[in-house]
Coordinates of C-alpha atoms in Angstrom, one line a residue:
M1 CA 1.5 2.2 10.4
C2 CA 4.3 0.9 12.6
G3 CA 7.8 -0.2 12.0
L4 CA 9.0 -3.7 13.0
F5 CA 12.2 -5.7 13.1
G6 CA 12.7 -9.3 14.2
S7 CA 15.8 -11.5 14.0
L8 CA 16.6 -15.0 15.0
G9 CA 20.1 -13.9 16.2
N10 CA 21.3 -11.1 18.4
A11 CA 20.9 -8.0 16.3
L12 CA 22.7 -5.9 18.9
K13 CA 25.9 -7.6 17.9
F14 CA 25.8 -5.1 15.0
P15 CA 27.1 -1.8 16.6
E16 CA 25.1 0.1 14.1
F17 CA 21.8 -1.7 14.8
K18 CA 20.1 1.0 16.9
D19 CA 21.0 3.7 14.4
V20 CA 19.8 1.6 11.5
F21 CA 16.5 0.7 13.3
S22 CA 16.0 4.4 14.1
Q23 CA 15.5 5.0 10.3
L24 CA 12.0 3.5 10.8
R25 CA 11.1 6.0 13.4
H26 CA 8.8 7.9 11.0
R27 CA 6.6 4.8 10.9
G28 CA 6.0 4.8 14.7
P29 CA 7.0 7.9 16.7
D30 CA 4.8 7.1 19.7
D31 CA 6.9 4.4 21.4
T32 CA 10.0 2.4 20.7
E33 CA 10.9 -1.0 22.3
I34 CA 13.7 -3.4 21.7
V35 CA 13.5 -6.8 23.6
Q36 CA 15.5 -10.0 23.5
P37 CA 13.2 -12.8 24.9
N38 CA 16.0 -15.4 25.1
G39 CA 19.0 -13.2 24.9
E40 CA 19.5 -13.9 21.2
V41 CA 16.3 -13.4 19.4
T42 CA 15.7 -9.6 18.8
L43 CA 12.3 -8.0 18.5
A44 CA 12.1 -4.3 17.9
F45 CA 9.1 -2.0 17.3
H46 CA 8.3 1.6 16.6
R47 CA 4.7 2.2 17.4
L48 CA 2.1 4.5 15.8
A49 CA -0.7 4.4 18.3
I50 CA -4.0 4.1 16.6
M51 CA -6.1 1.6 18.6
D52 CA -5.8 1.8 22.4
T53 CA -3.4 4.7 22.4
T54 CA -2.4 4.0 26.1
H55 CA 0.9 2.3 26.9
A56 CA -1.1 -1.0 27.4
G57 CA -1.1 -1.1 23.6
D58 CA 2.6 -0.9 23.3
Q59 CA 4.4 -3.8 21.6
P60 CA 5.8 -6.5 21.7
F61 CA 2.8 -8.3 23.2
K62 CA 3.6 -11.4 25.3
D63 CA 1.3 -14.4 26.0
P64 CA 1.2 -14.2 29.8
E65 CA 1.0 -18.0 30.1
R66 CA 3.5 -19.0 27.4
A67 CA 6.9 -17.9 26.0
V68 CA 5.3 -16.4 22.9
W69 CA 5.9 -12.8 21.8
L70 CA 4.2 -10.9 19.0
I71 CA 5.0 -7.7 17.0
C72 CA 2.4 -6.7 14.4
N73 CA 2.2 -3.7 12.1
G74 CA -1.5 -3.9 11.2
E75 CA -5.1 -3.2 11.5
I76 CA -7.2 -6.2 12.4
Y77 CA -10.8 -5.4 11.4
N78 CA -12.3 -8.5 12.9
H79 CA -10.5 -8.1 16.3
L80 CA -13.7 -7.7 18.3
E81 CA -14.8 -11.1 17.2
F82 CA -11.6 -12.5 18.7
Y83 CA -11.9 -10.5 21.9
E84 CA -15.4 -12.0 22.3
K85 CA -14.2 -15.5 21.5
Y86 CA -11.3 -15.5 24.0
K87 CA -12.4 -13.1 26.7
D88 CA -13.1 -16.0 29.1
T89 CA -9.9 -18.0 28.4
Y90 CA -7.2 -15.3 27.7
P91 CA -6.2 -12.5 30.1
F92 CA -6.2 -9.5 27.8
H93 CA -4.4 -6.4 29.1
S94 CA -5.2 -3.9 26.3
H95 CA -7.8 -2.9 23.8
S96 CA -5.4 -3.1 20.9
D97 CA -6.7 -4.8 17.8
C98 CA -3.4 -6.8 17.5
E99 CA -3.3 -8.4 21.0
P100 CA -6.0 -11.0 20.1
L101 CA -3.6 -12.6 17.6
L102 CA -1.8 -14.3 20.5
P103 CA -4.7 -16.5 21.7
L104 CA -5.6 -17.0 18.0
Y105 CA -2.0 -18.3 17.4
R106 CA -2.2 -20.3 20.6
Q107 CA -5.3 -22.2 19.2
Y108 CA -4.5 -22.5 15.5
G109 CA -0.9 -21.8 14.7
I110 CA 0.4 -19.2 12.3
G111 CA -1.2 -20.5 9.1
E112 CA -4.7 -20.8 10.2
M113 CA -4.4 -17.6 12.3
A114 CA -3.4 -15.7 9.1
R115 CA -6.3 -17.2 7.2
R116 CA -8.8 -16.1 9.8
L117 CA -7.7 -12.4 9.7
D118 CA -9.7 -9.7 8.0
A119 CA -6.8 -7.4 8.1
E120 CA -3.9 -5.5 6.7
F121 CA -0.8 -6.7 8.5
A122 CA 2.8 -7.7 8.7
L123 CA 3.8 -9.6 11.8
V124 CA 6.6 -11.6 13.5
I125 CA 6.1 -14.1 16.3
W126 CA 8.8 -15.6 18.5
D127 CA 7.6 -18.9 19.9
G128 CA 10.0 -19.7 22.6
E129 CA 8.4 -23.1 23.3
Q130 CA 9.1 -24.3 19.8
N131 CA 12.2 -22.2 19.5
K132 CA 10.9 -20.7 16.2
L133 CA 10.7 -17.2 14.7
L134 CA 7.7 -17.0 12.4
A135 CA 6.3 -14.3 10.2
A136 CA 3.3 -13.5 8.0
R137 CA 2.0 -10.8 5.6
D138 CA -1.5 -9.9 4.4
P139 CA -2.6 -11.2 1.0
I140 CA -2.5 -7.8 -0.8
G141 CA 0.7 -6.7 0.7
I142 CA -0.7 -3.5 2.2
R143 CA 1.8 -3.6 5.0
P144 CA 5.4 -4.0 3.9
L145 CA 7.8 -6.7 5.0
F146 CA 11.3 -7.8 3.9
Y147 CA 13.5 -10.6 5.0
G148 CA 17.3 -11.2 4.8
F149 CA 20.1 -13.2 6.3
S150 CA 22.5 -11.7 8.8
R151 CA 26.0 -10.9 7.6
I152 CA 27.4 -12.1 11.0
D153 CA 25.7 -15.6 11.4
G154 CA 23.4 -16.1 8.4
K155 CA 20.3 -16.2 10.5
I156 CA 17.0 -14.8 9.2
M157 CA 15.9 -11.2 9.9
F158 CA 12.6 -9.4 9.1
A159 CA 11.9 -5.7 8.9
S160 CA 9.3 -3.3 7.6
E161 CA 11.6 -1.6 5.1
L162 CA 14.7 -2.4 3.1
K163 CA 16.7 0.4 4.6
V164 CA 16.9 -1.5 7.9
L165 CA 18.1 -4.8 6.5
A166 CA 20.4 -3.6 3.7
P167 CA 23.3 -2.7 6.1
L168 CA 22.8 -5.9 8.2
C169 CA 22.2 -8.6 5.5
G170 CA 23.8 -9.9 2.4
E171 CA 20.8 -11.1 0.5
V172 CA 17.5 -9.3 1.1
R173 CA 14.1 -10.3 -0.4
T174 CA 10.5 -9.1 -0.3
F175 CA 8.3 -11.2 1.9
P176 CA 5.6 -12.4 -0.4
P177 CA 2.0 -11.2 0.3
G178 CA -0.4 -13.9 1.4
Y179 CA 2.4 -16.1 2.8
Y180 CA 3.6 -17.1 6.2
Y181 CA 7.1 -18.3 7.3
D182 CA 6.9 -21.4 9.4
G183 CA 10.2 -20.9 11.3
A184 CA 11.8 -24.0 9.7
G185 CA 12.9 -22.4 6.4
N186 CA 9.6 -22.6 4.5
F187 CA 7.4 -19.9 3.0
V188 CA 3.9 -21.2 2.7
C189 CA 1.1 -19.5 0.7
Y190 CA -2.1 -19.4 2.7
H191 CA -4.1 -17.1 0.4
R192 CA -3.7 -15.7 -3.1
A193 CA -6.0 -12.8 -3.4
S194 CA -6.0 -12.8 -7.3
E195 CA -6.9 -16.5 -7.6
V196 CA -10.3 -17.3 -9.0
A197 CA -11.6 -20.8 -8.9
K198 CA -14.9 -20.1 -10.6
F199 CA -16.5 -16.9 -12.0
H200 CA -19.8 -15.8 -10.6
A201 CA -23.0 -16.7 -12.4
D202 CA -24.8 -13.7 -10.7
S203 CA -27.1 -11.5 -12.7
Q204 CA -25.7 -8.0 -13.5
E205 CA -28.2 -6.6 -11.0
L206 CA -26.8 -8.8 -8.3
V207 CA -23.2 -8.0 -9.3
L208 CA -23.9 -4.3 -8.9
K209 CA -25.6 -4.9 -5.6
N210 CA -22.7 -6.9 -4.2
I211 CA -20.1 -4.3 -5.5
R212 CA -22.0 -1.6 -3.7
E213 CA -22.6 -3.4 -0.5
K214 CA -19.1 -4.9 -0.2
L215 CA -17.4 -1.6 -0.9
I216 CA -19.6 0.2 1.6
E217 CA -18.7 -2.4 4.2
G218 CA -15.0 -2.1 3.2
V219 CA -15.2 1.6 4.0
R220 CA -17.3 1.3 7.1
K221 CA -14.9 -1.1 8.9
R222 CA -12.0 1.3 8.2
L223 CA -13.6 4.3 9.9
V224 CA -12.9 3.0 13.4
A225 CA -9.9 4.5 15.2
D226 CA -9.0 6.0 18.5
V227 CA -7.4 9.0 16.7
P228 CA -8.6 11.5 14.1
V229 CA -9.2 10.2 10.6
G230 CA -8.8 12.1 7.3
Y231 CA -9.4 11.4 3.6
L232 CA -7.3 11.8 0.5
L233 CA -9.6 13.3 -2.2
S234 CA -8.1 13.6 -5.7
G235 CA -11.4 14.4 -7.4
G236 CA -11.2 11.1 -9.4
L237 CA -13.7 8.3 -9.2
D238 CA -12.0 6.1 -6.6
S239 CA -11.0 8.5 -3.9
S240 CA -14.3 10.3 -4.4
L241 CA -16.2 7.1 -3.9
V242 CA -14.4 6.4 -0.7
C243 CA -15.2 9.9 0.6
G244 CA -18.8 9.8 -0.5
I245 CA -19.4 6.4 1.1
A246 CA -17.7 7.5 4.4
A247 CA -19.9 10.6 4.5
H248 CA -22.9 8.5 3.8
V249 CA -22.0 6.1 6.6
L250 CA -20.9 8.6 9.2
K251 CA -23.6 11.2 8.5
K252 CA -21.2 13.9 9.5
P253 CA -18.6 16.1 7.8
L254 CA -15.2 14.5 6.9
V255 CA -11.9 16.2 6.7
T256 CA -10.6 15.9 3.2
F257 CA -7.3 16.8 1.4
S258 CA -6.5 17.3 -2.2
V259 CA -3.2 18.2 -3.9
G260 CA -2.1 20.0 -7.1
L261 CA 0.5 22.2 -8.7
N262 CA 0.1 25.9 -8.2
K263 CA -0.6 26.3 -11.9
N264 CA -3.0 24.3 -14.1
P265 CA -3.9 21.5 -11.7
I266 CA -6.4 19.2 -13.3
D267 CA -8.1 17.6 -10.3
L268 CA -8.3 20.3 -7.7
P269 CA -11.6 21.8 -9.0
Y270 CA -13.2 18.3 -9.2
A271 CA -12.1 17.5 -5.6
K272 CA -13.6 20.8 -4.5
K273 CA -16.9 19.8 -6.1
V274 CA -16.9 16.6 -4.2
A275 CA -16.0 18.3 -1.0
D276 CA -18.8 20.8 -1.4
F277 CA -21.3 18.0 -2.2
I278 CA -20.4 16.0 0.9
R279 CA -19.9 19.2 3.0
S280 CA -16.4 18.2 4.1
T281 CA -13.9 20.4 5.8
H282 CA -11.6 20.6 2.8
H283 CA -7.9 21.5 2.4
E284 CA -6.3 22.3 -0.9
V285 CA -2.5 21.7 -0.8
T286 CA -0.5 23.3 -3.7
F287 CA 3.1 22.9 -4.5
T288 CA 5.5 24.4 -7.1
E289 CA 7.8 23.0 -9.7
E290 CA 10.7 23.7 -7.4
D291 CA 8.9 21.6 -4.7
T292 CA 8.6 18.8 -7.2
L293 CA 12.4 18.7 -7.9
A294 CA 13.3 19.1 -4.2
A295 CA 11.1 16.2 -3.2
V296 CA 12.6 13.6 -5.5
R297 CA 15.5 12.4 -3.4
D298 CA 13.4 12.1 -0.2
V299 CA 10.6 10.3 -2.1
I300 CA 13.0 7.7 -3.5
W301 CA 14.6 7.1 -0.1
H302 CA 11.2 6.4 1.4
L303 CA 9.8 4.4 -1.6
E304 CA 12.9 2.2 -2.1
T305 CA 12.1 1.9 -5.8
W306 CA 13.4 3.2 -9.1
D307 CA 10.1 2.8 -11.0
I308 CA 9.0 5.8 -13.0
T309 CA 5.3 5.6 -12.4
T310 CA 5.6 5.0 -8.7
I311 CA 7.9 7.9 -8.2
R312 CA 5.9 10.4 -10.3
A313 CA 2.7 9.5 -8.6
S314 CA 4.3 9.7 -5.1
I315 CA 5.4 13.3 -5.2
G316 CA 1.9 14.8 -4.9
M317 CA 0.9 12.2 -2.3
Y318 CA 4.1 12.7 -0.3
L319 CA 3.6 16.5 -0.2
V320 CA 0.0 16.3 0.8
C321 CA 0.8 13.9 3.6
K322 CA 3.6 16.2 4.8
Y323 CA 0.9 18.9 5.1
I324 CA -1.4 16.7 7.0
H325 CA 1.3 15.7 9.5
E326 CA 2.5 19.3 10.0
K327 CA -0.8 21.1 10.0
T328 CA -3.4 18.7 11.6
K329 CA -3.8 16.1 14.3
I330 CA -4.9 13.4 11.9
K331 CA -3.1 10.0 12.1
V332 CA -5.2 7.8 9.8
V333 CA -6.0 8.5 6.1
L334 CA -8.3 6.6 3.8
T335 CA -7.2 6.5 0.2
G336 CA -8.5 5.1 -3.2
E337 CA -5.8 2.7 -4.3
V338 CA -6.5 -0.8 -5.8
S339 CA -9.6 0.0 -7.8
D340 CA -7.7 0.3 -11.1
E341 CA -6.2 -3.2 -10.7
I342 CA -9.6 -4.7 -10.3
F343 CA -11.8 -2.7 -12.7
G344 CA -9.2 -1.6 -15.3
Y345 CA -6.9 1.2 -16.3
K346 CA -7.1 3.4 -19.4
Y347 CA -4.9 1.0 -21.2
T348 CA -7.0 -2.1 -20.4
D349 CA -9.6 -0.6 -22.8
F350 CA -7.3 -2.2 -25.4
A351 CA -7.6 -5.7 -23.9
P352 CA -8.5 -8.0 -26.9
D353 CA -10.8 -10.2 -24.9
G354 CA -12.0 -11.1 -21.4
A355 CA -9.3 -13.7 -20.8
E356 CA -6.6 -11.2 -21.5
F357 CA -8.3 -8.6 -19.3
Q358 CA -8.5 -11.1 -16.4
K359 CA -4.9 -12.2 -16.9
E360 CA -3.8 -8.5 -16.7
A361 CA -5.9 -8.0 -13.5
V362 CA -4.3 -11.0 -11.9
K363 CA -0.8 -9.8 -12.7
R364 CA -1.6 -6.3 -11.3
I365 CA -3.1 -7.6 -8.1
D366 CA -0.1 -9.9 -7.6
E367 CA 2.3 -7.1 -8.1
L368 CA 0.5 -4.4 -6.2
F369 CA 3.0 -4.5 -3.3
M370 CA 5.7 -3.2 -5.7
Y371 CA 3.8 -0.3 -7.1
D372 CA 0.6 1.5 -6.0
V373 CA 0.3 -0.2 -2.6
L374 CA 4.0 0.5 -2.0
R375 CA 3.4 4.2 -2.9
A376 CA 0.5 4.6 -0.6
D377 CA 2.3 2.9 2.3
R378 CA 5.6 4.9 2.0
C379 CA 4.2 8.3 1.2
I380 CA 1.8 8.1 4.1
S381 CA 4.0 6.4 6.7
A382 CA 6.9 8.8 5.8
H383 CA 4.8 11.4 7.8
S384 CA 3.8 9.2 10.7
L385 CA 0.3 8.5 9.3
E386 CA -1.5 5.2 8.7
A387 CA -3.0 4.3 5.3
R388 CA -6.3 2.4 5.0
V389 CA -7.3 1.1 1.6
P390 CA -11.0 0.2 1.3
F391 CA -10.7 -1.1 -2.3
A392 CA -8.2 -3.7 -0.9
D393 CA -10.8 -5.2 1.4
L394 CA -10.4 -8.9 1.1
D395 CA -14.0 -9.8 0.7
F396 CA -14.4 -7.0 -1.9
V397 CA -11.3 -8.1 -3.8
R398 CA -12.3 -11.8 -3.8
Y399 CA -15.8 -11.0 -5.1
C400 CA -14.8 -8.5 -7.7
M401 CA -11.9 -10.6 -9.1
A402 CA -14.5 -13.4 -9.7
I403 CA -16.8 -11.1 -11.7
P404 CA -16.7 -12.3 -15.4
P405 CA -14.2 -10.1 -17.0
E406 CA -16.5 -9.3 -19.9
L407 CA -18.6 -7.4 -17.4
K408 CA -15.6 -5.3 -16.4
M409 CA -14.3 -4.5 -19.9
N410 CA -15.0 -1.1 -21.4
T411 CA -17.7 -1.8 -23.9
T412 CA -19.7 1.4 -23.2
G413 CA -17.0 4.0 -23.8
M414 CA -16.8 4.6 -20.1
G415 CA -14.1 2.8 -18.1
K416 CA -15.1 1.1 -14.8
Y417 CA -18.7 1.2 -15.9
I418 CA -20.0 -1.4 -13.4
L419 CA -18.3 0.3 -10.5
R420 CA -19.9 3.6 -11.5
K421 CA -23.3 2.0 -12.2
A422 CA -23.2 0.3 -8.8
F423 CA -23.5 3.7 -7.1
D424 CA -25.7 5.4 -9.7
G425 CA -28.7 7.0 -8.1
M426 CA -27.4 6.8 -4.5
D427 CA -26.7 10.5 -4.3
I428 CA -23.3 10.0 -2.7
L429 CA -21.5 11.9 -5.4
P430 CA -22.3 14.5 -8.1
D431 CA -23.1 12.8 -11.4
E432 CA -20.3 14.7 -13.1
I433 CA -17.8 13.0 -10.8
L434 CA -19.4 9.6 -10.8
W435 CA -19.3 9.6 -14.6
R436 CA -16.1 11.6 -15.1
E437 CA -13.3 10.3 -17.4
K438 CA -10.2 9.1 -15.6
A439 CA -7.0 11.2 -15.3
A440 CA -3.8 9.5 -14.2
F441 CA -2.8 10.8 -10.7
S442 CA 0.7 11.8 -11.6
D443 CA -0.7 13.9 -14.5
A444 CA -3.8 15.1 -12.6
V445 CA -1.9 17.1 -10.1
G446 CA -0.8 19.1 -13.2
H447 CA 0.8 18.1 -16.5
S448 CA 3.7 20.4 -15.9
M449 CA 4.9 18.3 -13.0
V450 CA 5.9 15.4 -15.2
D451 CA 7.1 17.8 -17.8
T452 CA 9.4 19.4 -15.2
L453 CA 10.8 16.1 -14.2
K454 CA 11.5 15.2 -17.8
A455 CA 13.1 18.5 -18.5
F456 CA 15.4 18.3 -15.5
A457 CA 16.6 14.9 -16.5
E458 CA 17.2 16.1 -20.1
Q459 CA 19.6 18.8 -18.8
K460 CA 21.3 16.4 -16.3
Y461 CA 22.1 13.6 -18.7
T462 CA 23.5 13.2 -22.2
D463 CA 22.5 10.6 -24.8
A464 CA 25.9 8.9 -24.0
D465 CA 24.9 8.6 -20.3
L466 CA 21.7 6.8 -21.3
Q467 CA 23.6 4.5 -23.6
R468 CA 26.1 3.6 -20.8
A469 CA 23.2 2.7 -18.5
K470 CA 22.5 -0.4 -20.7
S471 CA 25.7 -2.1 -19.4
Q472 CA 25.7 -0.4 -16.0
F473 CA 22.2 -1.5 -15.0
P474 CA 21.4 -4.9 -16.6
H475 CA 18.2 -5.3 -14.5
G476 CA 15.5 -2.7 -14.9
T477 CA 17.7 -0.9 -17.4
P478 CA 16.8 2.8 -17.6
F479 CA 15.3 3.6 -21.0
T480 CA 14.8 7.4 -20.6
K481 CA 16.9 10.1 -18.9
E482 CA 14.2 10.5 -16.3
S483 CA 14.4 6.8 -15.4
L484 CA 18.2 7.1 -15.3
W485 CA 18.0 9.9 -12.8
Y486 CA 15.7 7.9 -10.5
R487 CA 17.9 4.8 -10.8
E488 CA 21.1 6.6 -9.9
V489 CA 19.4 8.1 -6.8
F490 CA 18.1 4.6 -5.8
E491 CA 21.6 3.1 -6.2
E492 CA 23.1 5.8 -4.1
F493 CA 20.7 4.8 -1.2
Y494 CA 20.4 1.1 -1.9
P495 CA 23.3 -0.1 -4.0
G496 CA 22.9 -3.5 -5.5
R497 CA 19.2 -3.9 -4.4
A498 CA 17.5 -3.1 -7.7
E499 CA 16.1 -6.6 -8.2
L500 CA 13.6 -6.1 -5.4
I501 CA 11.5 -4.3 -8.0
K502 CA 10.5 -6.7 -10.8
D503 CA 10.3 -4.2 -13.7
F504 CA 9.0 -0.8 -14.8
W505 CA 5.2 -0.4 -14.4
M506 CA 4.0 -0.1 -18.0
P507 CA 0.9 -0.8 -20.0
N508 CA 0.7 -4.3 -21.6
R509 CA 2.9 -3.6 -24.7
T510 CA 1.7 -6.7 -26.4
W511 CA -1.7 -5.2 -26.9
E512 CA -2.5 -3.1 -29.9
G513 CA -2.5 0.6 -28.9
C514 CA -0.3 0.0 -25.8
N515 CA 3.2 -0.2 -27.3
V516 CA 4.2 3.1 -25.7
S517 CA 7.5 4.5 -24.4
D518 CA 6.1 6.3 -21.3
P519 CA 3.9 4.8 -18.5
S520 CA 1.6 7.8 -18.4
A521 CA -2.0 7.3 -19.6
R522 CA -1.6 10.7 -21.3
V523 CA 0.3 9.0 -24.2
L524 CA -2.6 6.6 -24.9
S525 CA -4.9 7.4 -27.8
N526 CA -8.0 7.0 -25.6
Y527 CA -6.9 9.5 -22.9
G528 CA -10.1 11.4 -22.4
K529 CA -11.2 14.9 -21.7
S530 CA -10.2 14.8 -18.0
G531 CA -6.6 15.0 -19.2
V532 CA -6.8 18.3 -21.1

C-alpha cells in the first residue's frame, strides 16, 4: 500500500510540494523518492516494502534501455508469469512484482498492459520517448488514484489521495477504475468489472463448484508476501470465509484480529468461535465510546469522505489496524470486502425481481471505490499496512456477476445462500458461522457505537443548523445531525471537494421496505437475530 504522485509539470515549483507529499507518508514509510526524469516531469513515491523488501525494489523503476519510468502502487498477482516471459530479453534488477510492468508496457503499450494484469493497482508511467505521462487503475478501484490540473500551468497531476492534489490543483477528480489515461487527454475504459455480456447457463452444482474454486484461488494468490500477513476477522460470513480458506490452504495457524466495543459487542464472540475452529493466534481489540468520538476527525481526514455509512464502518476498522501497526510486525492484512455487492445486502432481500437485483449489483460494483473499497484502503493504509481483498479477485468477480441473479436472490430466507452452500460440508468454518444471519459491521462492533455518534451530533447541532445545511451544502445535503457533523469536518479538511463522493450510501429507496432514513441494516424489517 504505497503512495504515489506524478505530474507533467515541475511540482517542485510549488514551495509547499514536499510538505504536501509528506502527508502520504503513512502509505509508504519504508522509502521516499522524488525524481524529475526530464527536469519538468515529477515522479514521487512513498514505498511500503512488501515484495522484495531490499532497496532493489524501491521506485521509480526505469527501463534500462529506454527513457521510460514507472511508479506503481499495487500487487501484481501474475508477475511471475511476466518474469518468465521476459527473463531472456529484459534485464531485471529486482524481484518486485511491479518491475515486470516495464517490459509489458514496452511490448504492448498501456492499454493492453492493463488488460493483462491480474492485480490491484494504480500506476503512472513517464514515457520520455513519446513525451507522454500515462496512468491506469485496476477495474475495481482497490488502489486509489486522483487527477487534477496544476494551479500554476494547468498541466495534469496524479496522486494516491485527494489531500496531495487539493492544495496544488484547481479541479480534482477521481481517476475512474478500469480506465487508463493515454497521455493525450483521453481516459479510455479497458475493462468494466460489472459488465455482463451473457449470463451463465451452468447448472447450480457447477455454479457452486466455480464459486468455491475461484474464491479459494482468490485467497491463495493473496497469501504470498515477503512480510508477515494478518487477517481481519469480524465473525461475519465474509471475513470468516477468507480466514477459513486461508487456514485450509496454508495448513498452519493464522494471526487474526477482531474489534468491538468494550460493552455489548455483537461479533466478538462469533469471531472467537472462528478463531478457535481454525486454531488461529487471535487478538481481540476493544475500544470505548470515548475512543469512538476521538477517532472521528482522524478517520474523516484519512477517508476523504462525508458518507455516513463509510465513516461509521471505518471507526472499528481504523482502530483495529492501529493496534496491528503498533503491536505487531504484520504489514499485509486480508479482509472480506466486496462480497455484499456481488451476493446481496440485507436490503436486496426486497429486490422485486432478478433484473432489479442485477441492476443494483452493477451499481454497487461500479461505485465500490467511493464506499467499502475506499474504507478498506484508507483505514488500513492509515497505519502503514496493505489491504488485500480476495472477494475482489477479477476472475471471481467476473464469474459471479454473470451468475443469473435469480440464483443469488434470497428465496430461502438466508441471504447469500449460494455462497454459503458453495462451502457447505468443507469443514472450513463452524456451521453456526457459515449459516449465521448477517450483522452490519458498523452495528456489529456494538450497537451503542452508532448510538453514541448520533447522540453526540444531537447535542452539537440544533434543528435550525440542520435546516441551514440545505442551502449551505447543495450537493450531498446532510439530512441528519450526524451527517451534518461529518460534512462540516470534511469541509474543514477538504473545502469545496464534496462532489468527489456521488451520494450517501443508502438502500434502494424505490423498493418496498427500503424507504428508510438511516443507512444501517438495523432499521430494516428483515434485520435478523444477529443484530440483537
